[in-house]
PDB file of C-alpha atoms in Angstrom:
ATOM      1  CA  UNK A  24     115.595 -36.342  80.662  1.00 74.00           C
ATOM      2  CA  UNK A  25     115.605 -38.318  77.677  1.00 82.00           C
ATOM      3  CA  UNK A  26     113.137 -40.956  77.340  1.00 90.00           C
ATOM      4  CA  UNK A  27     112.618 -43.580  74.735  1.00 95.00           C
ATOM      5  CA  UNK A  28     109.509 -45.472  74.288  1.00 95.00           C
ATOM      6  CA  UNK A  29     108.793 -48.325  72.043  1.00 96.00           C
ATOM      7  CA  UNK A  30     105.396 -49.772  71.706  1.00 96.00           C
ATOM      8  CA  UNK A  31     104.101 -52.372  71.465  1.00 96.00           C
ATOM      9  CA  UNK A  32     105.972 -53.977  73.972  1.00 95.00           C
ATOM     10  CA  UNK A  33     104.902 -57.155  72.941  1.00 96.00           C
ATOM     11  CA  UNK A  34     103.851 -58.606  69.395  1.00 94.00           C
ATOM     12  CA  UNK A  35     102.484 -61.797  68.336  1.00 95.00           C
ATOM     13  CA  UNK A  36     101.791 -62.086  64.302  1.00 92.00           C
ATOM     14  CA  UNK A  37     100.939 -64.382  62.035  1.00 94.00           C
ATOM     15  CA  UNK A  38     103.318 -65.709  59.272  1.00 96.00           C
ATOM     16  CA  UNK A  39     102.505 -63.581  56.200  1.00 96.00           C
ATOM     17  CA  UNK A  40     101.192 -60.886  57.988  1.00 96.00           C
ATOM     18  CA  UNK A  41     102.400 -57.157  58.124  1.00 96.00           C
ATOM     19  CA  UNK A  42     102.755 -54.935  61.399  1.00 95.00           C
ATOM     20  CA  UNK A  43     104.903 -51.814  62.356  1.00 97.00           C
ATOM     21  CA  UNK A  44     106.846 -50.802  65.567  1.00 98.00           C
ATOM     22  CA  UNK A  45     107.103 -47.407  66.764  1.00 98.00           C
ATOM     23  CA  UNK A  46     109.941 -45.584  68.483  1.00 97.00           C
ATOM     24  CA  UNK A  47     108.727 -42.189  70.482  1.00 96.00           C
ATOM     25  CA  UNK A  48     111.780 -40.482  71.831  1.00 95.00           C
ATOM     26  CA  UNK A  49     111.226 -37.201  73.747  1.00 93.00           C
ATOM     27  CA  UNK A  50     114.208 -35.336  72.728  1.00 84.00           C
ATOM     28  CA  UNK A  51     116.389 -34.170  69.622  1.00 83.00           C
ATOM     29  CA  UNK A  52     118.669 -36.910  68.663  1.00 82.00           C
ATOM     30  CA  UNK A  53     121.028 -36.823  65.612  1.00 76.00           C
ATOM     31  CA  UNK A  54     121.079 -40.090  65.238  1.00 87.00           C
ATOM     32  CA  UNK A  55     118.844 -43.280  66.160  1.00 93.00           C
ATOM     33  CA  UNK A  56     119.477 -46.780  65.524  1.00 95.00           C
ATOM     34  CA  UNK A  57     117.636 -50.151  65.443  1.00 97.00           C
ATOM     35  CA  UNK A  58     119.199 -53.320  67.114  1.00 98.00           C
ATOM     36  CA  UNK A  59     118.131 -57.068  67.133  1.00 98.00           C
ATOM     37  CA  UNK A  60     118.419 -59.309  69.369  1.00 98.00           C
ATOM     38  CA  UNK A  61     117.818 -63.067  69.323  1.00 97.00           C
ATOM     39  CA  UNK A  62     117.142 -65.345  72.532  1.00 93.00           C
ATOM     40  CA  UNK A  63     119.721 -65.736  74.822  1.00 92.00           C
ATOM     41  CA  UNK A  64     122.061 -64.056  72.643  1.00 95.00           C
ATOM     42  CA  UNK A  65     123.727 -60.793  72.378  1.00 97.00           C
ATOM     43  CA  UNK A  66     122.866 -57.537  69.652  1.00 97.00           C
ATOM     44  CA  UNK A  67     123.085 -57.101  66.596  1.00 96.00           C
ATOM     45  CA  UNK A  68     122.865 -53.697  64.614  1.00 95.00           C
ATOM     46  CA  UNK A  69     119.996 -53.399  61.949  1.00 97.00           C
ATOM     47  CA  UNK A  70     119.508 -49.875  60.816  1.00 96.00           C
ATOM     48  CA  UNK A  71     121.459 -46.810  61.619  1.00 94.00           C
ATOM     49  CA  UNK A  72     119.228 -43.260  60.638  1.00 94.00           C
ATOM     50  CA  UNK A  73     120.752 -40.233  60.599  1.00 88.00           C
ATOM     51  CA  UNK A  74     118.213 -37.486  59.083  1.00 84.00           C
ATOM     52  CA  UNK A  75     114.515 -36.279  58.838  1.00 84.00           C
ATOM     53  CA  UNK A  76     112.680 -38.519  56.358  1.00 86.00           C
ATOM     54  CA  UNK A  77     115.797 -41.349  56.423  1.00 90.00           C
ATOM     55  CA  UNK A  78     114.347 -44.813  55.140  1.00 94.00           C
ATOM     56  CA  UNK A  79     116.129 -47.851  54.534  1.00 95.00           C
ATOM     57  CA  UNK A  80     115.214 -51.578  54.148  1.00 97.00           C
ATOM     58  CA  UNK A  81     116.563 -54.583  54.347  1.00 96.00           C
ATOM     59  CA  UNK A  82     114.773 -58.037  53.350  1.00 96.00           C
ATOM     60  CA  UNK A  83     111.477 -58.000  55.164  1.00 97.00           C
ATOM     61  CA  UNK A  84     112.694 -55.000  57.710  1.00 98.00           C
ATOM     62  CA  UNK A  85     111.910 -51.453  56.615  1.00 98.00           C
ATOM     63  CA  UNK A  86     112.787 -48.521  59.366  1.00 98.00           C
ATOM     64  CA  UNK A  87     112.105 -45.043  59.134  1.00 97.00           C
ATOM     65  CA  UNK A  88     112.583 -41.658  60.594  1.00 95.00           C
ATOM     66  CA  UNK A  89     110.822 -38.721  61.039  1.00 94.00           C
ATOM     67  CA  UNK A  90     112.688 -36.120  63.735  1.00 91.00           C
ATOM     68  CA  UNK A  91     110.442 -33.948  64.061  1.00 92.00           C
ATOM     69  CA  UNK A  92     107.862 -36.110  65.310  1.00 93.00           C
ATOM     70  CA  UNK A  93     110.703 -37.478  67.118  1.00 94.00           C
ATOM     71  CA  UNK A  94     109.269 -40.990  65.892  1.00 96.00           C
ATOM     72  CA  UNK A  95     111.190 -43.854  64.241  1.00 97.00           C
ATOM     73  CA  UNK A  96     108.678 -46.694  62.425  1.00 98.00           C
ATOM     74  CA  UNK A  97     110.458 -50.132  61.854  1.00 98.00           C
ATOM     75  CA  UNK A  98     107.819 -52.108  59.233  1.00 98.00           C
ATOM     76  CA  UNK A  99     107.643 -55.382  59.101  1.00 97.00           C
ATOM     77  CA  UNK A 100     106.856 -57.042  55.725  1.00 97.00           C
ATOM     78  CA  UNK A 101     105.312 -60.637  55.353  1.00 96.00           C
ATOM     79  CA  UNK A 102     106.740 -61.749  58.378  1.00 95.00           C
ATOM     80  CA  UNK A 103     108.351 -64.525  58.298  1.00 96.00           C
ATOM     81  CA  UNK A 104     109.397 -67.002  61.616  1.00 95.00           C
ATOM     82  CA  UNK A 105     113.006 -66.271  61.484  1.00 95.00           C
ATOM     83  CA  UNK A 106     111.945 -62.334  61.975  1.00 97.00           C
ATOM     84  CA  UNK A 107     110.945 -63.675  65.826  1.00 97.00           C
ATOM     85  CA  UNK A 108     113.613 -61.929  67.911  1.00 97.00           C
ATOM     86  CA  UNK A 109     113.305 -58.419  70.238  1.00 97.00           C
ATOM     87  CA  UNK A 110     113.948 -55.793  68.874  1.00 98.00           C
ATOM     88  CA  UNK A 111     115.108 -52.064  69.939  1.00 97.00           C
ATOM     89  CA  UNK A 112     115.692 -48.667  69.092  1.00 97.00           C
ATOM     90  CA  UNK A 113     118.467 -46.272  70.441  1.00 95.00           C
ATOM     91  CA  UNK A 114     119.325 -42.220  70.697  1.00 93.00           C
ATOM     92  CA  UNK A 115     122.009 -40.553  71.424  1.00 89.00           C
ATOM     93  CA  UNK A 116     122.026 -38.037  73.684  1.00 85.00           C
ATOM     94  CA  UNK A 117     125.023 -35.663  72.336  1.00 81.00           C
ATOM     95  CA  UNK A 118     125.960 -33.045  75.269  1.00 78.00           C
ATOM     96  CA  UNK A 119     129.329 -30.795  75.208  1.00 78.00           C
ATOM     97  CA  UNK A 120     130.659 -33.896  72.958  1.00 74.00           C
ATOM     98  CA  UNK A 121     130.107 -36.410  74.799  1.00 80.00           C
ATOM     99  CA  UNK A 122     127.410 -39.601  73.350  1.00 84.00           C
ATOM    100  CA  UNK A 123     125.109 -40.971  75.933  1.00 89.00           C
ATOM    101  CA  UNK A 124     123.043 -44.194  74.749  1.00 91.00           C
ATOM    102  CA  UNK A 125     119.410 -44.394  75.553  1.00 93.00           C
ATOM    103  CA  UNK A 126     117.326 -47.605  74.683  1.00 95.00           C
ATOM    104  CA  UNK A 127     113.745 -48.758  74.466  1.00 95.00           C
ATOM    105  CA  UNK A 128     112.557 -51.096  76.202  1.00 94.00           C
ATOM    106  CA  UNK A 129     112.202 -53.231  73.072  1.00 96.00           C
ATOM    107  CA  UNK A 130     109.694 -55.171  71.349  1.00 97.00           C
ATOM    108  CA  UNK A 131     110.003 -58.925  71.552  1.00 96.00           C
ATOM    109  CA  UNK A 132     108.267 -60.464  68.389  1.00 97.00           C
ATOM    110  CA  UNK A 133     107.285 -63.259  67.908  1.00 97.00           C
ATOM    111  CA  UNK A 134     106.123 -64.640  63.910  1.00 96.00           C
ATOM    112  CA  UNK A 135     103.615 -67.840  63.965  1.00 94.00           C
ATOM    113  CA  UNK A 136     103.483 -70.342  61.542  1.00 86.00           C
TER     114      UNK A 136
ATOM    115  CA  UNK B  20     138.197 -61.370  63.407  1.00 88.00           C
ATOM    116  CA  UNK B  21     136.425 -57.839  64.393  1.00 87.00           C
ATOM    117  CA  UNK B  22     134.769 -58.528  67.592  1.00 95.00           C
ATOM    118  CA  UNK B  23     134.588 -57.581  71.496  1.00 98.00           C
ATOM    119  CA  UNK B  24     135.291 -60.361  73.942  1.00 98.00           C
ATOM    120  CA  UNK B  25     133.947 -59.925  77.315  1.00 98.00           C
ATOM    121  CA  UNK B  26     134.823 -62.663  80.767  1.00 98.00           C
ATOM    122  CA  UNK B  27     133.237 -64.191  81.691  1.00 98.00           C
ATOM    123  CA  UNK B  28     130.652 -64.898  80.405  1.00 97.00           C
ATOM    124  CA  UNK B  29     128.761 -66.903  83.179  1.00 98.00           C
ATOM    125  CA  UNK B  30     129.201 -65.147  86.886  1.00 97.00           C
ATOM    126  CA  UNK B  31     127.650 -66.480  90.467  1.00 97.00           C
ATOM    127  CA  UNK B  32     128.993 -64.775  93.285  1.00 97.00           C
ATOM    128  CA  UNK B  33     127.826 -63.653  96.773  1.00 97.00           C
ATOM    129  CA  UNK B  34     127.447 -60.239  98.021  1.00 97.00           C
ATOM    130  CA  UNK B  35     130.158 -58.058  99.016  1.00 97.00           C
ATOM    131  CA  UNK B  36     132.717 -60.175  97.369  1.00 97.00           C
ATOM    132  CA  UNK B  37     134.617 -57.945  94.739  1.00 97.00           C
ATOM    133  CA  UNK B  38     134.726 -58.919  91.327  1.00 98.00           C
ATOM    134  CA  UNK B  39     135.797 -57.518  87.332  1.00 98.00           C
ATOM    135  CA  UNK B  40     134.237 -57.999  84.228  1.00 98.00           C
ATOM    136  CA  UNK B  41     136.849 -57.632  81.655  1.00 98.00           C
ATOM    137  CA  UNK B  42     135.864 -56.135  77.905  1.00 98.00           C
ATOM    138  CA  UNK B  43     138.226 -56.310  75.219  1.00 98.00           C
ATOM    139  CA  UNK B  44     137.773 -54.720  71.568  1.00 98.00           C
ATOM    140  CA  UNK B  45     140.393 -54.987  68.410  1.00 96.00           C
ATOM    141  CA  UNK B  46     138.655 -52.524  66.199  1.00 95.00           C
ATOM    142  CA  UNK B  47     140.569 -49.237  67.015  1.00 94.00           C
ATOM    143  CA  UNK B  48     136.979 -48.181  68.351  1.00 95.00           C
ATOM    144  CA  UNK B  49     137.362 -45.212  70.857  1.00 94.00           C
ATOM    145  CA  UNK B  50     133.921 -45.412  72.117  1.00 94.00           C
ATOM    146  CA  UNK B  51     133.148 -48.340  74.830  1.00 96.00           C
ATOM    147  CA  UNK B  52     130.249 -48.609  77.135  1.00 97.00           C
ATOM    148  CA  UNK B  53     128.786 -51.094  79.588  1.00 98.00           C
ATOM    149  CA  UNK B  54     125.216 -51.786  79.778  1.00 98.00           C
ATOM    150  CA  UNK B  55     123.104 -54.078  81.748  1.00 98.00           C
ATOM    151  CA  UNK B  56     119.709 -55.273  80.190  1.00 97.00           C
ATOM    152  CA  UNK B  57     117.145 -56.503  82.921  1.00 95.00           C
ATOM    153  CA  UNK B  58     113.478 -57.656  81.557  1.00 90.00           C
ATOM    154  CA  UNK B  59     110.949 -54.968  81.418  1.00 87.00           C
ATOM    155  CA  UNK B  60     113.393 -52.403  81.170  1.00 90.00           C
ATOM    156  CA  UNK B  61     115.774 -52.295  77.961  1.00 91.00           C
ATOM    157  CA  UNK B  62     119.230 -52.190  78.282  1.00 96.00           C
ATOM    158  CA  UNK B  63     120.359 -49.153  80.343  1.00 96.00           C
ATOM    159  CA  UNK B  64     123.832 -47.885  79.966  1.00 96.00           C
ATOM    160  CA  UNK B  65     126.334 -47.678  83.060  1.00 98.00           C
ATOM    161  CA  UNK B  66     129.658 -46.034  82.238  1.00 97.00           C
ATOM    162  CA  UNK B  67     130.985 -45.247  78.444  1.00 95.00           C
ATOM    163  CA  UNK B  68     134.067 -43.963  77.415  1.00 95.00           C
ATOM    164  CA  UNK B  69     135.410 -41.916  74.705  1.00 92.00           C
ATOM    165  CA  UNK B  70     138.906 -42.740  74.836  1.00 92.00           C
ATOM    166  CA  UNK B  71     141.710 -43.688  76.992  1.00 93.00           C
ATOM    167  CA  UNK B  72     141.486 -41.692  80.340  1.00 92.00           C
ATOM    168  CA  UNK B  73     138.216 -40.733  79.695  1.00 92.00           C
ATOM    169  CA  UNK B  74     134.941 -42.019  81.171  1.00 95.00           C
ATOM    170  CA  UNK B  75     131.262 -40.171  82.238  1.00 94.00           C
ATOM    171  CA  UNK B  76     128.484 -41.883  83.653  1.00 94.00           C
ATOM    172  CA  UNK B  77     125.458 -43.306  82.131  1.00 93.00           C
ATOM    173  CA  UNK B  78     122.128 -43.276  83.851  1.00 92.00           C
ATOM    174  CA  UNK B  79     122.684 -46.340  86.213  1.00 96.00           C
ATOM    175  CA  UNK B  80     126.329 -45.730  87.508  1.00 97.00           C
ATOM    176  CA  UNK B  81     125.561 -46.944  91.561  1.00 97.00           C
ATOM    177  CA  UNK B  82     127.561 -49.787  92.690  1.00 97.00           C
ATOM    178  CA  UNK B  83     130.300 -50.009  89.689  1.00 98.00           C
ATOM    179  CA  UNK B  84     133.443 -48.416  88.521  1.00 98.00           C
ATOM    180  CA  UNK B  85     135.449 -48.197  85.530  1.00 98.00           C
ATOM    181  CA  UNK B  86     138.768 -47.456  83.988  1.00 96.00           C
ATOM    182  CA  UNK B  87     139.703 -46.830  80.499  1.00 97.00           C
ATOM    183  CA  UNK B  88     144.019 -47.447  80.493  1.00 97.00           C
ATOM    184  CA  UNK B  89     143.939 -48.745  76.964  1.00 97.00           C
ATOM    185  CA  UNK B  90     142.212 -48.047  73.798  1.00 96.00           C
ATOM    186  CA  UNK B  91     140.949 -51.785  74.005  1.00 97.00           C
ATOM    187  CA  UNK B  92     140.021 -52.639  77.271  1.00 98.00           C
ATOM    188  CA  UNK B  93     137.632 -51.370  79.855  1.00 98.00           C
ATOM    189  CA  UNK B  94     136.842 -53.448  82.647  1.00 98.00           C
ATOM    190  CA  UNK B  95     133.561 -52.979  85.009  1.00 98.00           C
ATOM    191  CA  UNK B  96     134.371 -53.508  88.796  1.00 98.00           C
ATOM    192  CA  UNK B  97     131.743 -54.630  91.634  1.00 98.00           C
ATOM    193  CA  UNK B  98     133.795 -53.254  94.471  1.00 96.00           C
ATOM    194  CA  UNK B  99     131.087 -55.250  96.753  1.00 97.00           C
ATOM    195  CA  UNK B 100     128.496 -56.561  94.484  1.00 98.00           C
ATOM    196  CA  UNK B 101     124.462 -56.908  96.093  1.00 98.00           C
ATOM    197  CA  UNK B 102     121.590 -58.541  94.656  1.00 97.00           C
ATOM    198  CA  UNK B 103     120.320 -56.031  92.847  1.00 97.00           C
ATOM    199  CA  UNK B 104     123.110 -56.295  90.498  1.00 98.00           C
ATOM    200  CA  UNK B 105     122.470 -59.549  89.485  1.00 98.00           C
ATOM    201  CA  UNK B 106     121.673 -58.877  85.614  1.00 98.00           C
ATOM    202  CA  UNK B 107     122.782 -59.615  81.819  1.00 98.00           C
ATOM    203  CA  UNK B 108     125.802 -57.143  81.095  1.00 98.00           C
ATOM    204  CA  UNK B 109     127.052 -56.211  77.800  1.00 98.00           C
ATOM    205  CA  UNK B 110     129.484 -54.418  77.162  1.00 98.00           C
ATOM    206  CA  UNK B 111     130.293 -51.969  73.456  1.00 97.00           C
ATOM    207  CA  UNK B 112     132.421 -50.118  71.633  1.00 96.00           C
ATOM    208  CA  UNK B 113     132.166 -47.845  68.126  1.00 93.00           C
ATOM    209  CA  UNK B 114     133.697 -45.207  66.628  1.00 90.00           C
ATOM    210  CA  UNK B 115     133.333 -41.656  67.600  1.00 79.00           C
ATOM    211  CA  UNK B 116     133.293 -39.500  65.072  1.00 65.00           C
ATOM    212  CA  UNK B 117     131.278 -41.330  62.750  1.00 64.00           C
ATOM    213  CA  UNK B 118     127.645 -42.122  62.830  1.00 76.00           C
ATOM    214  CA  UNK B 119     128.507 -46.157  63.149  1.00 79.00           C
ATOM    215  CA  UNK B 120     126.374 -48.723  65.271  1.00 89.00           C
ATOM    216  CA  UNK B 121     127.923 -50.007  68.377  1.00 94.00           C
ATOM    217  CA  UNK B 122     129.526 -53.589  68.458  1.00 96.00           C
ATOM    218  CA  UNK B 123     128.445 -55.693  70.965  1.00 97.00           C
ATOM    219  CA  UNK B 124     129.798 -58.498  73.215  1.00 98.00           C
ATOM    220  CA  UNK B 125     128.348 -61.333  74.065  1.00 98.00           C
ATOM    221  CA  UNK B 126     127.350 -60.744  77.228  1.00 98.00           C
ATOM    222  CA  UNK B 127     127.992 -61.302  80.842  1.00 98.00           C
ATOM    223  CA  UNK B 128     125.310 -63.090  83.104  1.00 98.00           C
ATOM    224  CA  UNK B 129     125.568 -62.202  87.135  1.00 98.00           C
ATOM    225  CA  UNK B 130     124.165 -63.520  89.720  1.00 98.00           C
ATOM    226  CA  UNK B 131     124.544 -62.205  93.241  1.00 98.00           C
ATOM    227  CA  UNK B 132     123.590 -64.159  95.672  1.00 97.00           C
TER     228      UNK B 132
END
């Protein structure tokens, strides 16, 4: 069964400050992905990684991926208050052609001023 | 305007009572899923669907149905809905043979009385 864990489940951080999520998944995936999601709203796709050693950034938001490890890092650069949001990684699960989705549980940030 | 509509968006009903979600997509996507997202535990997927005619269960199928007639639409169905289902549904859609992010809709909030 294919389980994906994000930690830490919760994060409070200071404005300025920087911190890193991780993504354990238990299983080989060919793909995972990073979502957003603000309050009360719906998601919103951040990063999409698709090899061993795939990094990308944008603004403040860094993710990574290392498959082997089965571990995705998404970095968090002088955080800022608009970064305050949850925020979750995916897998596939890719079986006789068919894509199953599998999320974390996410982490819900939130930046103070 | 690329999006996925789902109705409605705001849902009290009382248990047994049957009752449809509708999802709607205008991107061509082939891939559509329906997930519900309960705190604590992430989203978890219900039903997906690769294309028309076409659906597999996710890892929380109990208690709904689906049906995939057209590319666009794919509707959840409560045939008699229980507490338990009350929860924030969202429903998704992305291409298949690619390695693009799912879309998502803005979400449908149940309560079952």
């Amino acid at each position: 069964e294919l389980k994906v864990e994000q930690n830490p489940l919760f994060l409070s951080m200071q404005e300025g400050k920087n911190y890193t999520i991780y993504c354990n998944y238990s299983t080989t995936s060919d793909r995972l992905y990073w979502y957003r999601q603000d309050p009360g709203k719906s998601l919103e796709s951040l990063f999409v990684l698709l090899s061993n050693g795939a990094v990308k950034q944008e603004g403040r938001l860094m993710a990574s991926l290392d498959t082997k490890a089965r571990l995705s890092t998404l970095h968090i650069t002088a955080a800022v208050h608009d970064l305050s949001a949850t925020y979750f990684c995916a897998v596939v699960l890719n079986t006789s052609g068919t894509y199953k989705y599998i999320f974390g549980t996410g982490t819900r940030l939130k930046v103070l001023a | 305007e690329a999006q996925v509509t789902q109705n409605p968006r705001y849902l009290i009903t009382v248990t047994g009572k049957k009752l449809t979600v509708t999802c709607s997509q205008n991107m061509n996507h082939e891939y559509m899923s329906w997930y519900r997202q309960d705190p604590g535990l992430g989203l978890r997927q219900i039903y997906y669907s690769m294309n028309v005619e076409v659906t597999d269960k996710g890892d929380v199928p109990e208690g709904y149905k689906v049906s995939r007639k057209e590319k666009r639409n794919f509707p959840l169905i409560l045939e008699s809905p229980s507490p338990n289902q009350t929860s924030l549904y969202f429903c998704a859609s992305s291409l298949v043979f690619s390695y693009n992010e799912q879309f998502f809709g803005p979400g449908t909030r149940l309560t079952v009385l």
